[in-house]
mmCIF file of C-alpha atoms and ligand atoms in Angstrom:
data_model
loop_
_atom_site.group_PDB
_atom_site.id
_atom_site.type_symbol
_atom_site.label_atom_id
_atom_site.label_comp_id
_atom_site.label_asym_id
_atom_site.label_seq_id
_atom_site.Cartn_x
_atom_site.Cartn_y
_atom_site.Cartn_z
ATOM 1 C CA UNK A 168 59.094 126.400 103.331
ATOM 2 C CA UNK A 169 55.702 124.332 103.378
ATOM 3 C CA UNK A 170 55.294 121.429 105.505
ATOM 4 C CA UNK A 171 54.890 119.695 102.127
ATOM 5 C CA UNK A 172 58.681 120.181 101.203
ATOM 6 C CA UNK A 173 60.103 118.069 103.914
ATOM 7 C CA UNK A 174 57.199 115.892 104.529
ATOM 8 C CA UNK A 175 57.797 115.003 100.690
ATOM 9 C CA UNK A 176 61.933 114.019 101.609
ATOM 10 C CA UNK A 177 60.685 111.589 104.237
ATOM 11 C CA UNK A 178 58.173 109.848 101.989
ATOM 12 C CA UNK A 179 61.113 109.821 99.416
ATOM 13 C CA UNK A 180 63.954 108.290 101.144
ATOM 14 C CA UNK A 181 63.884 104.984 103.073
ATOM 15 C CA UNK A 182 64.696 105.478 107.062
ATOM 16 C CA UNK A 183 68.297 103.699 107.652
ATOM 17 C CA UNK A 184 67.629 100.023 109.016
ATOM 18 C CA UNK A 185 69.193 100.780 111.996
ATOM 19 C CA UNK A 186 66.576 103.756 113.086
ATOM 20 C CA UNK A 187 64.550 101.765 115.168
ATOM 21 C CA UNK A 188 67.403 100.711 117.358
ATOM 22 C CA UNK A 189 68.566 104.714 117.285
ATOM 23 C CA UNK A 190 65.364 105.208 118.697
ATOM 24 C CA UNK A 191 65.090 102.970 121.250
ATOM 25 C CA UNK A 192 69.060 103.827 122.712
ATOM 26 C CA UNK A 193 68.220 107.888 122.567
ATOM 27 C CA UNK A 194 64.753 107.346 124.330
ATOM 28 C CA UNK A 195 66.366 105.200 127.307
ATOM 29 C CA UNK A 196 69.168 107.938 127.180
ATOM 30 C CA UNK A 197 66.719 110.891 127.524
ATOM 31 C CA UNK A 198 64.711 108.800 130.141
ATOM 32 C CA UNK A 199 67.799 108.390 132.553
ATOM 33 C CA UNK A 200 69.130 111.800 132.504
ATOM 34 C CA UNK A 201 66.062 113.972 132.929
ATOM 35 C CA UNK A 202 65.190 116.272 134.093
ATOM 36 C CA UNK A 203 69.141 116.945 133.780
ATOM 37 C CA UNK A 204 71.208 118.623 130.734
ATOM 38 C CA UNK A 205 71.448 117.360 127.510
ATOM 39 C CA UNK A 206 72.687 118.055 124.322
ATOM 40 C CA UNK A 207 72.009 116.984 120.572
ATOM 41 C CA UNK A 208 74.845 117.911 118.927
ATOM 42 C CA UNK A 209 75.752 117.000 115.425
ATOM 43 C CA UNK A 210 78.866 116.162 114.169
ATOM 44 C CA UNK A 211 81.082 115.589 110.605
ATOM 45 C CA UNK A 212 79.860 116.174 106.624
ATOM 46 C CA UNK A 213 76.957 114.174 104.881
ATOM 47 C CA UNK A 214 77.225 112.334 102.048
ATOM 48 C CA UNK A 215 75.268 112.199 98.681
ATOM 49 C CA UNK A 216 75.186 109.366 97.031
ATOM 50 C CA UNK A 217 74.971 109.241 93.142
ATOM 51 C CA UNK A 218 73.931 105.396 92.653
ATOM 52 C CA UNK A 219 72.038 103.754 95.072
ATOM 53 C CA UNK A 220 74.693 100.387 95.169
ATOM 54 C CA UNK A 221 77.000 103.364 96.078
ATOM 55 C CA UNK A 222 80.027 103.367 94.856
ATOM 56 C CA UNK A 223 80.620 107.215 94.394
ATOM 57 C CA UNK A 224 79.003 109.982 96.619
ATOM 58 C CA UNK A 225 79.608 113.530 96.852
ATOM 59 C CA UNK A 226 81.221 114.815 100.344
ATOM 60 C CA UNK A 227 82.446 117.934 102.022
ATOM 61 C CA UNK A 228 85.426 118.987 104.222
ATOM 62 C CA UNK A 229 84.401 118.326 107.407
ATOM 63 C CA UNK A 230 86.145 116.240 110.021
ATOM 64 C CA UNK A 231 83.907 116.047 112.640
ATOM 65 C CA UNK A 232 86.936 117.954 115.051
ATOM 66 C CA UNK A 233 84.256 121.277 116.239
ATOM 67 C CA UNK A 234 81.811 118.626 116.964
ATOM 68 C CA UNK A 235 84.218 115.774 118.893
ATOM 69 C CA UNK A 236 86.127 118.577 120.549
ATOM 70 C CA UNK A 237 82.504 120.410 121.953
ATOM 71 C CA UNK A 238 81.293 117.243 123.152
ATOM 72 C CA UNK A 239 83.997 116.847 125.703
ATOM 73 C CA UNK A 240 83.552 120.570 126.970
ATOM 74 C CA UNK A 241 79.451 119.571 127.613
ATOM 75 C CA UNK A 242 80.794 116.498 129.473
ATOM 76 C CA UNK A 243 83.384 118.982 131.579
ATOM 77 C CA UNK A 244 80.520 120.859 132.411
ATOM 78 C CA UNK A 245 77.351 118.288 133.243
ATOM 79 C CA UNK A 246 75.655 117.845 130.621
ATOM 80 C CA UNK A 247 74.607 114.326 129.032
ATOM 81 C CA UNK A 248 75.539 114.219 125.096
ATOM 82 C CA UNK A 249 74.250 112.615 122.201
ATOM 83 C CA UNK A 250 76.757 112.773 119.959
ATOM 84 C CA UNK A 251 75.707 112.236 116.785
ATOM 85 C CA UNK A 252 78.518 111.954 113.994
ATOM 86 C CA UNK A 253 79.639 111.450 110.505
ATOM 87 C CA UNK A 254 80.340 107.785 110.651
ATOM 88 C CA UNK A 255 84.310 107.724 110.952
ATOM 89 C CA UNK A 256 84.715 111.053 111.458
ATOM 90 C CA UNK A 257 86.214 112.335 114.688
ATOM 91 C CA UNK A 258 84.732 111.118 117.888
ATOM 92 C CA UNK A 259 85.306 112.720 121.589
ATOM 93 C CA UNK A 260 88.537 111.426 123.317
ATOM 94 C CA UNK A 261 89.889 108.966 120.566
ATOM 95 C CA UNK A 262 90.110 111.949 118.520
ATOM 96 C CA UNK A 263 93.828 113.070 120.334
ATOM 97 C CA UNK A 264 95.137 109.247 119.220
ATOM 98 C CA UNK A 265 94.615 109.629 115.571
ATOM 99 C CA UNK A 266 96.657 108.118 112.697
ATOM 100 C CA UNK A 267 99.976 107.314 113.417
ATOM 101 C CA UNK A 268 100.039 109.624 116.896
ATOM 102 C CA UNK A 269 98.789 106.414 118.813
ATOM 103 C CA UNK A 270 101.299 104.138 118.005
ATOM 104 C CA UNK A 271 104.431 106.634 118.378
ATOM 105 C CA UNK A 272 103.380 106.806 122.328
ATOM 106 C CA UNK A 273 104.124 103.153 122.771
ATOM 107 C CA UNK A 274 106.805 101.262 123.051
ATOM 108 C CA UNK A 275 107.722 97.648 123.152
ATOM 109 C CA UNK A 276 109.823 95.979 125.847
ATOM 110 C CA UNK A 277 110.691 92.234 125.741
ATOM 111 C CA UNK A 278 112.579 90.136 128.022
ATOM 112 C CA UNK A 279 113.190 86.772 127.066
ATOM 113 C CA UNK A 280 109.574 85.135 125.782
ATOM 114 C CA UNK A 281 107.931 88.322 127.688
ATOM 115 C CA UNK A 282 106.768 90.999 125.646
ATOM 116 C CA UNK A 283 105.184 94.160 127.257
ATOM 117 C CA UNK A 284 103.631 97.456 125.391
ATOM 118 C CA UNK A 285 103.656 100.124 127.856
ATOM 119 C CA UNK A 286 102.664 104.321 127.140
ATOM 120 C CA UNK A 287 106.056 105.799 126.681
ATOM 121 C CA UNK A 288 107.012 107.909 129.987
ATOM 122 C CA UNK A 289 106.389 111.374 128.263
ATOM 123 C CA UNK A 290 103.431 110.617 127.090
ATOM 124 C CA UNK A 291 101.368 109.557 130.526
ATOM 125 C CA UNK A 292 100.565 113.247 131.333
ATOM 126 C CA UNK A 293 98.993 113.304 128.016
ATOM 127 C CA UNK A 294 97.137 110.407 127.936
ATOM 128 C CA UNK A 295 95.853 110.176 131.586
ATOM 129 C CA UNK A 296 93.379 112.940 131.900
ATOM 130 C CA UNK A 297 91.804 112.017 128.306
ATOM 131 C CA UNK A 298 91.425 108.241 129.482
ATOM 132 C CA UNK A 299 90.215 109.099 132.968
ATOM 133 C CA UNK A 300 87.419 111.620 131.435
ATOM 134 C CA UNK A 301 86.450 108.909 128.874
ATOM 135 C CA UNK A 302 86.421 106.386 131.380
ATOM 136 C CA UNK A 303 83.552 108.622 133.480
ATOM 137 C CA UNK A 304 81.737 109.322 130.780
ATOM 138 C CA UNK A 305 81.308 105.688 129.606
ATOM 139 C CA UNK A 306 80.939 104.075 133.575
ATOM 140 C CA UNK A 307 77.953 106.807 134.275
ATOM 141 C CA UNK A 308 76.857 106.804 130.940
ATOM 142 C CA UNK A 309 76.742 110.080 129.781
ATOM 143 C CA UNK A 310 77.384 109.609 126.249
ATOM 144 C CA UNK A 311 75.306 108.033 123.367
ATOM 145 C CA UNK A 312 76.955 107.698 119.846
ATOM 146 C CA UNK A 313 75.117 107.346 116.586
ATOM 147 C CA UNK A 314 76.019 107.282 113.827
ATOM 148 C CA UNK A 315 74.929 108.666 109.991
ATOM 149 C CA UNK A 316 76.387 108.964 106.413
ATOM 150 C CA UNK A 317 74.099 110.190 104.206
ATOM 151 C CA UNK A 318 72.570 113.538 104.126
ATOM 152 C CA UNK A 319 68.859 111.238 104.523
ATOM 153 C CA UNK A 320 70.303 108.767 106.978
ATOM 154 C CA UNK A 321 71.175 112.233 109.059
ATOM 155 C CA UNK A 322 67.496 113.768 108.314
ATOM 156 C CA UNK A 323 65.805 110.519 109.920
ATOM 157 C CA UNK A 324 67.795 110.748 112.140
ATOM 158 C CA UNK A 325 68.032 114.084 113.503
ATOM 159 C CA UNK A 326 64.035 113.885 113.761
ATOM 160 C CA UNK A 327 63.610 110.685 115.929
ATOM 161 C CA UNK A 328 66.488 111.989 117.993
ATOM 162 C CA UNK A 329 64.190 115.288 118.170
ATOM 163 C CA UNK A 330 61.249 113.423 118.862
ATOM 164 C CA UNK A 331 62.839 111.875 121.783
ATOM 165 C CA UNK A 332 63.836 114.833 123.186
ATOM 166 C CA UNK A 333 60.644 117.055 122.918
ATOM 167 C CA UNK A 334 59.848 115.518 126.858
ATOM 168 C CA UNK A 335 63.619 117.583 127.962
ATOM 169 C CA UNK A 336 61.641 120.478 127.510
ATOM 170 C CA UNK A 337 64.260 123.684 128.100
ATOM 171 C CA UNK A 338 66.680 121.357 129.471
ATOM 172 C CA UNK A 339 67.655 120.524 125.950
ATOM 173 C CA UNK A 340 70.190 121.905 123.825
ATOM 174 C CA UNK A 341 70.865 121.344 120.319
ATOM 175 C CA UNK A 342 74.234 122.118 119.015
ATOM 176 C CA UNK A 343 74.019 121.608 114.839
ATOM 177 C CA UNK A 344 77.784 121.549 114.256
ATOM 178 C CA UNK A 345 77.450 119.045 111.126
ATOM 179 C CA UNK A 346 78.307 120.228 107.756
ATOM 180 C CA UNK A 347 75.114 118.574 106.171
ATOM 181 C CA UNK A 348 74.670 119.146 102.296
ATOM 182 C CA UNK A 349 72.082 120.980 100.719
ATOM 183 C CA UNK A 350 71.740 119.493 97.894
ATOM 184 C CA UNK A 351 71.160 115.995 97.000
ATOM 185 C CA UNK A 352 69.891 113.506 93.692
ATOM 186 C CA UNK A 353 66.128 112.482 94.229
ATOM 187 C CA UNK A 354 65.769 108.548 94.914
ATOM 188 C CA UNK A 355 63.848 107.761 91.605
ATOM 189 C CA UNK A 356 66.916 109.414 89.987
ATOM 190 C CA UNK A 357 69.350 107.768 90.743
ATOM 191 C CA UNK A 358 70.790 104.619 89.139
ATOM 192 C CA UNK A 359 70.860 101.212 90.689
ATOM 193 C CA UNK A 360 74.106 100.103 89.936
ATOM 194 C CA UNK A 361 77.740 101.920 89.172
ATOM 195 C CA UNK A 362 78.008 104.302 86.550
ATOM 196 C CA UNK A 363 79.438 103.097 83.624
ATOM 197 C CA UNK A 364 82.341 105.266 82.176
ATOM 198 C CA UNK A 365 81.741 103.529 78.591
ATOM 199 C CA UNK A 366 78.391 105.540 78.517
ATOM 200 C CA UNK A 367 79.940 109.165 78.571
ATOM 201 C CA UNK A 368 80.467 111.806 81.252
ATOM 202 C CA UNK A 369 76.765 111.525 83.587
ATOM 203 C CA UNK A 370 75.019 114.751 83.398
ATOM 204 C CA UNK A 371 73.920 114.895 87.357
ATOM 205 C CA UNK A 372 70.896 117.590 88.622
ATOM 206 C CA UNK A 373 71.103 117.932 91.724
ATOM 207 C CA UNK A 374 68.167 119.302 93.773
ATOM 208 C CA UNK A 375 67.711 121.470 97.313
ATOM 209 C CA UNK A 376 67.443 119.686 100.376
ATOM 210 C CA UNK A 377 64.617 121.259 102.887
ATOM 211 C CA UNK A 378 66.053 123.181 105.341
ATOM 212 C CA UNK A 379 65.052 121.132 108.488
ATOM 213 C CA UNK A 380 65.143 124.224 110.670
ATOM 214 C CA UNK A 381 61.955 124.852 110.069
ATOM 215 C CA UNK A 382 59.959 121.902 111.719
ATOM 216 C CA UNK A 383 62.812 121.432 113.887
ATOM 217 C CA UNK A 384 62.066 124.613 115.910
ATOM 218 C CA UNK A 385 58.842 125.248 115.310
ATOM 219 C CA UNK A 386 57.340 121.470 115.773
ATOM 220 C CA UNK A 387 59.958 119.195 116.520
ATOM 221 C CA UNK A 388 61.457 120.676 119.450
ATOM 222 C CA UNK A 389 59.706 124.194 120.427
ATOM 223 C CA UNK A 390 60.814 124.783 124.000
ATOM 224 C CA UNK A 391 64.352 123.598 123.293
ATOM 225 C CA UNK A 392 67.567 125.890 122.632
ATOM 226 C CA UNK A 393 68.342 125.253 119.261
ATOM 227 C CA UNK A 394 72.387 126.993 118.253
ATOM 228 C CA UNK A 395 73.163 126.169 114.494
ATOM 229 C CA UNK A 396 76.061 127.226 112.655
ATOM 230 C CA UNK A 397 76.810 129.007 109.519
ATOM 231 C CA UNK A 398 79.530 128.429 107.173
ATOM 232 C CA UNK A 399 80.897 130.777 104.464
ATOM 233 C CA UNK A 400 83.847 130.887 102.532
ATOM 234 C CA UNK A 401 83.121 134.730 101.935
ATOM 235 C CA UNK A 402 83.525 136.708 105.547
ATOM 236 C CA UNK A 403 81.454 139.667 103.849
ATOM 237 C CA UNK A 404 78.318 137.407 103.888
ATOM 238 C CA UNK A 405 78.636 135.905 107.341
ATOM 239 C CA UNK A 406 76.467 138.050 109.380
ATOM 240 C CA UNK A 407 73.898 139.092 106.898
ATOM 241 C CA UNK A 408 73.617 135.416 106.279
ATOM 242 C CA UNK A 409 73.120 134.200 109.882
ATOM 243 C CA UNK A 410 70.715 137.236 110.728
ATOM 244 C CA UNK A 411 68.500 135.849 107.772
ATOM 245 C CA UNK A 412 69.000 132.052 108.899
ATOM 246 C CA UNK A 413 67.727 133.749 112.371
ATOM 247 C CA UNK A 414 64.808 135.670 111.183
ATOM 248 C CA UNK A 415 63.697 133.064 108.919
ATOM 249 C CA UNK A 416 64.165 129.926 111.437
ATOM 250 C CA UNK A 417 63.366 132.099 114.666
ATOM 251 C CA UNK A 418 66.003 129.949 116.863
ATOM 252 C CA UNK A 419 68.254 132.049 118.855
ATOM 253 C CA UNK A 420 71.756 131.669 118.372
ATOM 254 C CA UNK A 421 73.860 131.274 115.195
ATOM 255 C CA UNK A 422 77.496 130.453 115.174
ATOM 256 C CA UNK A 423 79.292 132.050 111.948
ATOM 257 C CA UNK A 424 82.596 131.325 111.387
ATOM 258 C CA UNK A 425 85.133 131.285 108.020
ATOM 259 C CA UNK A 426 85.995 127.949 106.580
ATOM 260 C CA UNK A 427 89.923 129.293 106.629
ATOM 261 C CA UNK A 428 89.832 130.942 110.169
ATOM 262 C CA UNK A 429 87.110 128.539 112.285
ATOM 263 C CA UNK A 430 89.669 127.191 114.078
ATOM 264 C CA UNK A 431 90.932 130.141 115.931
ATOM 265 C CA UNK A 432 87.498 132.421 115.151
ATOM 266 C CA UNK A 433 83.937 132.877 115.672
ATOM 267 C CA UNK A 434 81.341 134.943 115.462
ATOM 268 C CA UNK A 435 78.291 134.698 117.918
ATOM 269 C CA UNK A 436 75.544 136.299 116.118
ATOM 270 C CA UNK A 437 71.618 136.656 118.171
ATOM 271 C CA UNK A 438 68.885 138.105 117.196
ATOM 272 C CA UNK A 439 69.643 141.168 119.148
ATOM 273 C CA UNK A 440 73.740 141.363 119.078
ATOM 274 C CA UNK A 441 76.837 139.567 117.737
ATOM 275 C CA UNK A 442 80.435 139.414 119.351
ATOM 276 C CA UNK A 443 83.417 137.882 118.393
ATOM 277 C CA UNK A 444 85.141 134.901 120.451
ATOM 278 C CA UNK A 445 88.649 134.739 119.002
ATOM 279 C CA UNK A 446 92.235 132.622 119.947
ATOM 280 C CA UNK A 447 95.250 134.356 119.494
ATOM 281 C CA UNK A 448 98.548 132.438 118.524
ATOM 282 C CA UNK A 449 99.831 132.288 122.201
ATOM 283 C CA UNK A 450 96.690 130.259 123.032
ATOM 284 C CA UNK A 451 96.933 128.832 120.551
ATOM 285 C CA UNK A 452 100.505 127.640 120.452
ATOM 286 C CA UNK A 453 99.807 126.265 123.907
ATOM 287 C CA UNK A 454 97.465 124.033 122.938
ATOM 288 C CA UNK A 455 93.576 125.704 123.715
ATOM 289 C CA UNK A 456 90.902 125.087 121.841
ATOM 290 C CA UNK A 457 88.415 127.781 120.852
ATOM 291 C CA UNK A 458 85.294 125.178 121.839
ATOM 292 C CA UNK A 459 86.300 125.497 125.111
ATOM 293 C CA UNK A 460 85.281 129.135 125.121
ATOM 294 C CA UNK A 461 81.899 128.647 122.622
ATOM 295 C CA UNK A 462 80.510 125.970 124.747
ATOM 296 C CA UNK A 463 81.136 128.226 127.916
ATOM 297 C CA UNK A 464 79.360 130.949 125.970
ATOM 298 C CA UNK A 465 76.812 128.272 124.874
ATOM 299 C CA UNK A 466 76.111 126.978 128.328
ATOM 300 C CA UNK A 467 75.334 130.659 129.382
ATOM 301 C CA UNK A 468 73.045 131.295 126.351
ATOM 302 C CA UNK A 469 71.202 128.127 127.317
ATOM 303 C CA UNK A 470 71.040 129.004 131.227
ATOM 304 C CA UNK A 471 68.850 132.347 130.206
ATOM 305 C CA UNK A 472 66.689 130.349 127.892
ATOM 306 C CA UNK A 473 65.852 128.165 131.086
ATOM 307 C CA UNK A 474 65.437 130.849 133.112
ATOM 308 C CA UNK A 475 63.156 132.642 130.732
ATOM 309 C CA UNK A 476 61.233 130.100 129.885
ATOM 310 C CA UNK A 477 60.327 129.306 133.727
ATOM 311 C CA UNK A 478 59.535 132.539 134.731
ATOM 312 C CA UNK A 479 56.614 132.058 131.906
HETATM 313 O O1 LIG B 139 84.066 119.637 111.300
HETATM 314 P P1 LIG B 139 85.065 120.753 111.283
HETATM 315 O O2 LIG B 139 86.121 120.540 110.250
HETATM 316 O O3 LIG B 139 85.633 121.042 112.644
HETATM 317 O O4 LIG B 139 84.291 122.088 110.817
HETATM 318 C C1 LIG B 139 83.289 122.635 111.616
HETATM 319 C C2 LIG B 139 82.183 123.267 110.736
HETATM 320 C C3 LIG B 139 82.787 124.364 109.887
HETATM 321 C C4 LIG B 139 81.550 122.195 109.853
HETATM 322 C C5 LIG B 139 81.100 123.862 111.704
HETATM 323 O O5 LIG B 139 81.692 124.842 112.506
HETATM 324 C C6 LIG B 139 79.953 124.481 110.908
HETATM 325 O O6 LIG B 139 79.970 125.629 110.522
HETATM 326 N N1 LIG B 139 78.879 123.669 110.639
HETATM 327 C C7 LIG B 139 77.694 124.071 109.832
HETATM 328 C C8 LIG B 139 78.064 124.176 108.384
HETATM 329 C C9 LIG B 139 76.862 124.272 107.522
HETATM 330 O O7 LIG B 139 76.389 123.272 107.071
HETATM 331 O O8 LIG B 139 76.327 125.459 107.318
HETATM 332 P P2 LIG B 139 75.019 125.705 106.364
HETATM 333 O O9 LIG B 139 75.031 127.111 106.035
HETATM 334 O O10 LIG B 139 75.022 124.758 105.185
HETATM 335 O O11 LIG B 139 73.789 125.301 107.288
HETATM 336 C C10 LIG B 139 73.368 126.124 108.338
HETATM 337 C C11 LIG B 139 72.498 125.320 109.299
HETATM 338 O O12 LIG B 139 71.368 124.803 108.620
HETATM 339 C C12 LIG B 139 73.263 124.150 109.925
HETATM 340 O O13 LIG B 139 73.289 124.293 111.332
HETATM 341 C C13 LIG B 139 72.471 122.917 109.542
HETATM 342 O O14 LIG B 139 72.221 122.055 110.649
HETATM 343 C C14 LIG B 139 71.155 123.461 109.000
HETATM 344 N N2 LIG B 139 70.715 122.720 107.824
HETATM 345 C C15 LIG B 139 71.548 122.530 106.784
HETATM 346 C C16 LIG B 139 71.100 121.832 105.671
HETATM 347 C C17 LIG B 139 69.760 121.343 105.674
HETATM 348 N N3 LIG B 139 69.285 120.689 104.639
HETATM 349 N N4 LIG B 139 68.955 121.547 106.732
HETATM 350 C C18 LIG B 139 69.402 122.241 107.797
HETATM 351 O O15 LIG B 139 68.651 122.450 108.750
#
């Protein structure tokens, strides 16, 4: 891809109004945690939007639950986390109280004019640890959240938050978990205002977003360890697929996994091996989550990277 391609998306699309205060959080973030451990890691589907007063936008499946679930295993094991997300996707923590789930663990007690809400008594052993590692992370602030929706609002993004980083040197890992679209309707062709039905079914061309892997680990952040993940609906295409991304992006680690099976299986794929990290229904059943084991795996990848990089 030439520089030309994504240099062109920038100039094409506005930055979100709220990039310069993006900026500002994830450079006073980076500045208090180095020379520690941090992660980017991205989080929840993109949107497209077909009218720029949007009222309709095209989306994709993802919930945002690899990403919120991950960033709680970097937290477990040191590092700092940007987490940045889908805006109400799934975020770490909250993510175990969703929908309706919250409100069947309380109950109500009155007596007299007193009314009390209290965590039902089977629930505390749930709740505790999740609240107690949230409450950490917040007091020694080792989280930042921000926020995207669009597939541009993400591109700014994801390139201050890069730009930021570049001083974390090896210390920092990216984690590219988000679902982002790859294709998208160019600025000057989109319509202002709603589509009108009354003017027949819109014919809509939709055109290739640059692959940001490209400046991302060659300019953006070159000394970083950069894991991004590949998606495919067809298992037969999964490693060819990630051994091109690999070969063409030259980062070092691509996670493939199966839109049907990612929740119990994945596939870590290098550019010199690829083995398989895999649940079975026992685990499972009892409630473990296969991030737990890829952001173990993760971690080590990322240790070697370090230690490579410093003998140098
Ligand atoms: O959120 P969940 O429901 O838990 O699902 C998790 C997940 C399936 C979304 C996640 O595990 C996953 O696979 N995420 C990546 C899906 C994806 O977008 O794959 P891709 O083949 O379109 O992109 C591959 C890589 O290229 C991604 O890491 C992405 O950051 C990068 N990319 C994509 C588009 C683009 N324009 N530029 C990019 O650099």
């Amino acid at each position: 891809m030439s520089t030309a391609e994504w240099e062109h998306f920038y100039a094409s699309h506005a930055p979100p109004a709220e990039l310069p205060e993006h900026r500002q959080q994830i450079t006073d973030f980076c500045k208090h945690h180095q020379p520690n451990k941090i992660v980017l890691l991205t989080s929840g589907g993109t949107t497209v939007p077909l009218e720029h007063n949007t009222v309709r936008f095209v989306d994709n499946f993802s919930a945002g639950t690899r990403g919120a679930a991950s960033a709680e295993y970097f937290l477990d094991n040191g590092y700092a986390v940007i987490f940045m997300y889908r805006q109400k996707s799934l975020e770490p923590f909250s993510r175990h109280f969703g929908g309706q789930k919250f409100l069947d663990m309380l109950e109500i007690q009155e007596k007299g004019s007193d009314v009390a809400i209290n965590v039902k008594s089977n629930y505390i052993n749930t709740i505790k640890p999740i609240l107690s590692k949230y409450k950490s992370a917040h007091r020694e602030n080792k989280i930042l959240y921000v926020s995207f929706t669009t597939v541009s609002d993400y591109l700014w993004l994801l390139r201050v938050a890069c730009e930021c980083l570049t001083s974390s040197g090896a210390n920092c890992l990216l984690y590219l978990a988000a679902a982002v679209s790859d294709f998208y309707v160019p600025s000057n062709e989109m319509p202002t205002h709603k589509m009108q039905s009354g003017e027949g079914a819109p014919v809509i061309q939709l055109q290739l977003v640059p692959k940001m892997l490209t400046p991302l680990v060659n300019n953006w952040v070159p000394r970083a360890y950069v894991v991004s993940f590949k998606l495919e609906t067809d298992e037969n295409l999964l490693i060819s697929k990630s051994r091109h991304a690999l070969n063409k992006y030259k980062h070092k680690l691509v996670i493939a996994n199966v839109l049907q099976t990612r929740r119990h299986q994945v596939t870590f794929v290098t550019p010199e091996t690829s083995f398989v990290i895999n649940l079975n229904t026992e685990e499972m059943d009892s409630g473990i989550e296969i991030e737990e084991s890829i952001v173990k795996n993760v971690i080590s990848c990322h240790k070697e990277h370090i230690k490579q990089l410093d003998s140098h």
